[in-house]
Coordinates of C-alpha atoms in Angstrom, one line a residue:
X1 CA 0.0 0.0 0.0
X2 CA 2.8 2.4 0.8
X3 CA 4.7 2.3 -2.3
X4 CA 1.5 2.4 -4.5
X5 CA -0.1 5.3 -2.5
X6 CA 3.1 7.2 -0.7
X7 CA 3.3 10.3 -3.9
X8 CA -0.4 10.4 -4.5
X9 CA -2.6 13.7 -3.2
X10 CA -6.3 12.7 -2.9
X11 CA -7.7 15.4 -0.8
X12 CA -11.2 14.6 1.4
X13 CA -13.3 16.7 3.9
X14 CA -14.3 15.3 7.1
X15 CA -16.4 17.3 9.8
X16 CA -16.0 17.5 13.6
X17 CA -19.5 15.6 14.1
X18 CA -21.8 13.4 12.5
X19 CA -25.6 12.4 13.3
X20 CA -28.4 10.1 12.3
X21 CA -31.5 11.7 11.2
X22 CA -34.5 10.3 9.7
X23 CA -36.3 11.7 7.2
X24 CA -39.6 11.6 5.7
X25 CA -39.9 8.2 4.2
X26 CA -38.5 7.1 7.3
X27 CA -35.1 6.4 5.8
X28 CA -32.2 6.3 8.5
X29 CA -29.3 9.0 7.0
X30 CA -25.7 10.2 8.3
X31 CA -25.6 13.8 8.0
X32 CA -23.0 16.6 9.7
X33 CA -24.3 17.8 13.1
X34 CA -25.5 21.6 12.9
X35 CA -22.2 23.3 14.6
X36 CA -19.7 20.3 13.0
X37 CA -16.5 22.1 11.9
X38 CA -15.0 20.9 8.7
X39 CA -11.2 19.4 8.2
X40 CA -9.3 18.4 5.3
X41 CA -7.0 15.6 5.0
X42 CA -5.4 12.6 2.7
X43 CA -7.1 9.6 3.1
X44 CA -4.4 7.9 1.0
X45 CA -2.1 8.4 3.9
X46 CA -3.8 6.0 6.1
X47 CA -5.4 4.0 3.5
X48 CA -4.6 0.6 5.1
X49 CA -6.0 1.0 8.8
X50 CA -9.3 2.8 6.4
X51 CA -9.7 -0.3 4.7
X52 CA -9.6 -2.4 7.5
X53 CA -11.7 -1.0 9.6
X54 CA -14.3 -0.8 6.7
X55 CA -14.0 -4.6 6.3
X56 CA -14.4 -4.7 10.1
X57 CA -17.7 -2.9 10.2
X58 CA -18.9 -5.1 7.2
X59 CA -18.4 -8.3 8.9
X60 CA -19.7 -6.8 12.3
X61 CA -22.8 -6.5 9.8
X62 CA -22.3 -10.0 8.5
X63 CA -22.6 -11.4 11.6
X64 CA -25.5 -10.0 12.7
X65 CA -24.1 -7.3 15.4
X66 CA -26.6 -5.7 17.8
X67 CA -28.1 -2.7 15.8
X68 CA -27.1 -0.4 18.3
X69 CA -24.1 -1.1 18.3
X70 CA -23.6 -1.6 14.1
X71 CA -25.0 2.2 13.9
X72 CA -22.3 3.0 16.2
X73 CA -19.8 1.3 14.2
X74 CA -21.0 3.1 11.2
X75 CA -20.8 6.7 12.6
X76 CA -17.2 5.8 14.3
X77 CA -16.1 4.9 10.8
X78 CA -18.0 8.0 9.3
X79 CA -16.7 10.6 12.1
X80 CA -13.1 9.1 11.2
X81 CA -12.4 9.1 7.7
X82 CA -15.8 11.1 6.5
X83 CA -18.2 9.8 4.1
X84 CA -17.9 7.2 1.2
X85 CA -18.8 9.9 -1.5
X86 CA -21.6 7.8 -2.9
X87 CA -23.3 10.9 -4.9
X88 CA -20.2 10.4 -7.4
X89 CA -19.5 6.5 -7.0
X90 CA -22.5 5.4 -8.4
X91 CA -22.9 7.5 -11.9
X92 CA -20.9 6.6 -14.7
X93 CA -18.7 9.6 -14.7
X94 CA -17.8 12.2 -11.7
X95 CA -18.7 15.4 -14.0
X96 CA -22.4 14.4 -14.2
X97 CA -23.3 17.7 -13.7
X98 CA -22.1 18.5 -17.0
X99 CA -24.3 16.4 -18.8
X100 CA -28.2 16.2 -19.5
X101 CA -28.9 13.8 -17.2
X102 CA -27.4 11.4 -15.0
X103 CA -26.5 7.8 -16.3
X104 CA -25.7 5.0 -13.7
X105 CA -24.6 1.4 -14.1
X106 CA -26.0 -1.4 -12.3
X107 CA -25.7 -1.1 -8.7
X108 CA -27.2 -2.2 -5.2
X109 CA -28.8 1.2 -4.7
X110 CA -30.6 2.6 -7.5
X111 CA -32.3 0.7 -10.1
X112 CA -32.8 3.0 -13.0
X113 CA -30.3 4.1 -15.3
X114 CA -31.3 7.7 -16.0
X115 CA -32.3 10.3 -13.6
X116 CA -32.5 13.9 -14.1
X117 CA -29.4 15.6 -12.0
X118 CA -32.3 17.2 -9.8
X119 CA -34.2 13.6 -9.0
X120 CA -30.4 12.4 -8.4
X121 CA -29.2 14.9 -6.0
X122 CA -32.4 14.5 -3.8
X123 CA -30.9 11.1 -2.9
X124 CA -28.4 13.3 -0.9
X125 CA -30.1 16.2 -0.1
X126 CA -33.0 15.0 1.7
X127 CA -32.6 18.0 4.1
X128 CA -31.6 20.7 3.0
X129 CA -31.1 22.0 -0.6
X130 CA -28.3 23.1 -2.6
X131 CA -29.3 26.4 -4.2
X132 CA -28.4 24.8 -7.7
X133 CA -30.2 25.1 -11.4
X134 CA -30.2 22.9 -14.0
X135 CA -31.1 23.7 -18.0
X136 CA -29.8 21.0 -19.5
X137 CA -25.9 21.0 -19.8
X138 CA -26.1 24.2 -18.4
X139 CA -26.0 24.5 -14.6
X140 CA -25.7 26.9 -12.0
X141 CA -24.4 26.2 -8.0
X142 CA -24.5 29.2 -5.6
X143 CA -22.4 28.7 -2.2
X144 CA -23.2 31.8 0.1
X145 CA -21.4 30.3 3.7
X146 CA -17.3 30.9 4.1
X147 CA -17.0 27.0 5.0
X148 CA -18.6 26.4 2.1
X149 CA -17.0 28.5 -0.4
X150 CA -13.3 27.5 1.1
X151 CA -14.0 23.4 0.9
X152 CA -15.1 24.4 -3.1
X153 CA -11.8 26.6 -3.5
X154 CA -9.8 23.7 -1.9
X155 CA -11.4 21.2 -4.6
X156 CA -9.6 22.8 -6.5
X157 CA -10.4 21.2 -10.5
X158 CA -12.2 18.4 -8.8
X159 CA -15.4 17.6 -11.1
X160 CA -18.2 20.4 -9.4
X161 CA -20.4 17.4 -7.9
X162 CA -17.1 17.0 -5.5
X163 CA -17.1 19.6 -4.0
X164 CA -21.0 19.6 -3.8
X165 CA -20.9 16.8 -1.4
X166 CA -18.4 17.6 0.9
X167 CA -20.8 20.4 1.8
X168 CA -22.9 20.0 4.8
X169 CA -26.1 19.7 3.5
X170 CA -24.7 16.8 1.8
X171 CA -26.0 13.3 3.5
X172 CA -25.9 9.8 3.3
X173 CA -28.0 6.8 3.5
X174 CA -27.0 4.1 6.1
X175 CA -28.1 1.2 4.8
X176 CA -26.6 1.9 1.6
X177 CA -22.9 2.7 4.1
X178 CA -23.8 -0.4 5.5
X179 CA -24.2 -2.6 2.2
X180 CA -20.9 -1.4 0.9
X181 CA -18.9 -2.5 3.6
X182 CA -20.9 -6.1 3.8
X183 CA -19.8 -6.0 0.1
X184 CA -15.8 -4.8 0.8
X185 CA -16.3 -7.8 3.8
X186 CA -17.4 -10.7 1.7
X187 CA -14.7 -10.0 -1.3
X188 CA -12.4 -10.2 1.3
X189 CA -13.7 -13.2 3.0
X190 CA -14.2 -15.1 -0.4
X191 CA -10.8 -14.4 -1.4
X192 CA -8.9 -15.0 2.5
X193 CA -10.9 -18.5 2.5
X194 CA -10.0 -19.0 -1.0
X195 CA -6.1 -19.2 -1.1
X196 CA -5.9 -20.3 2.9
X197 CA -8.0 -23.5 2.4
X198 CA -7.6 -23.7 -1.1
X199 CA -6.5 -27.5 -0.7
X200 CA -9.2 -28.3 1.7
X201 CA -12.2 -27.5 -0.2
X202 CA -14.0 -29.3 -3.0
X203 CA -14.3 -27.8 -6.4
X204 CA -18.2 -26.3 -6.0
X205 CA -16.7 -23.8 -3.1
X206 CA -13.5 -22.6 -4.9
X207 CA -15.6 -22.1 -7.5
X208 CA -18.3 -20.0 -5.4
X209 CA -15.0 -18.4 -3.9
X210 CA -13.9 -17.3 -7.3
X211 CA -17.3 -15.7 -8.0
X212 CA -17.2 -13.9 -4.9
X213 CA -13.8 -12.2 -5.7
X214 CA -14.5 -11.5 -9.3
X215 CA -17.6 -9.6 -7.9
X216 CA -15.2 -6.7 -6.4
X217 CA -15.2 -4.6 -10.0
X218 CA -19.1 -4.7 -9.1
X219 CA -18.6 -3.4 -5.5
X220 CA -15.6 -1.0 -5.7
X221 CA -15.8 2.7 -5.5
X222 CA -14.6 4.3 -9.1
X223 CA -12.6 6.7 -8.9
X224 CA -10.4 9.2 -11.6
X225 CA -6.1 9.7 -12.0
X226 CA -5.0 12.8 -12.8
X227 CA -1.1 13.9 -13.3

């Protein structure tokens, strides 16, 4: 991990505080507590103790944890490294905003393939608003508060919708934070299991073990390299 990450500069936000809050569908979200101060830092630089205490939260959830305590989990991981960045995961391309409409893949979390940018951003604004508008390719994003205005300066080029959701209206849904590390979990199960008892098993399990690691270009955040 070292020598693959050590020269790379991926900026995040995280905030001081998180909070569950239901909204009015009654769908459980993680958004930033009212008076949460915001941070920047490089994920990258502690990118192996992030990924494994993502796995560990995933197989809490595998095995059933206490709710209680799995939401706890979830807002430990969440107050630590911030959150997954789902609103620009899912769609095909990070600079979504720049097109017509938003086109997604297939996924765990939303079934169609095309949303208007509007119907796709309620998914994380289920609070509050952005002040945005949208004409077709043509868009418009107004940032009024100085936190606000110095996470989108510190984006930097970063596609708009970046620096849209490190704001703190920005939210996201736990059970979809919760199916992504069950996902990360089992990939690394399948494959641990795989090559450890790789001479014990018959030939039906490897090959379910083999389906279950080729299943982590499904599962995987995308993500874009720039020099």
């Amino acid at each position: 991990m070292k020598n693959l990450f050590e020269h790379t500069s991926a900026p995040w936000i995280r905030y001081s505080s998180y909070e569950y809050k239901t909204d009015n569908d009654d769908n459980l979200y993680i958004t930033v507590s009212k008076d949460a101060k915001p941070e920047m830092y490089r994920p990258m630089q502690e990118a192996e103790q992030l990924v494994i205490d993502a796995i560990n939260v995933g197989l809490a959830a595998m095995h059933k944890a206490p709710e209680e305590e799995l939401r706890e989990s979830v807002l430990g991981f969440v107050q630590k490294y911030g959150f997954l960045g789902f609103m620009t995961a899912l769609p095909t391309t990070a600079d979504f905003i720049t097109y017509e409409s938003v086109y997604l893949p297939k996924n765990h979390f939303i079934k169609a393939e095309t949303l208007s940018t509007e119907e796709y951003l309620s998914y994380f604004y289920p609070f509050d608003k952005p002040d945005f508008r949208k004409n077709g390719v043509e868009s418009g994003w107004s940032v009024t508060d100085r936190e606000g205005i110095a996470i989108t300066m510190a984006m930097g080029n970063a596609p708009q919708a970046v620096a849209m959701e490190l704001q703190k209206e920005y939210a996201e849904r736990y059970d979809w934070v919760v199916k992504e590390f069950i996902d990360l979990a089992f990939t690394f199960v399948a494959s641990f299991l795989y090559y450890t008892d790789y001479d014990k098993i018959d030939g039906q399990t490897r090959s379910l073990y083999r389906q279950g690691i080729s299943a982590f270009g499904g599962i995987s955040p995308t993500y874009r390299i720039a020099l």
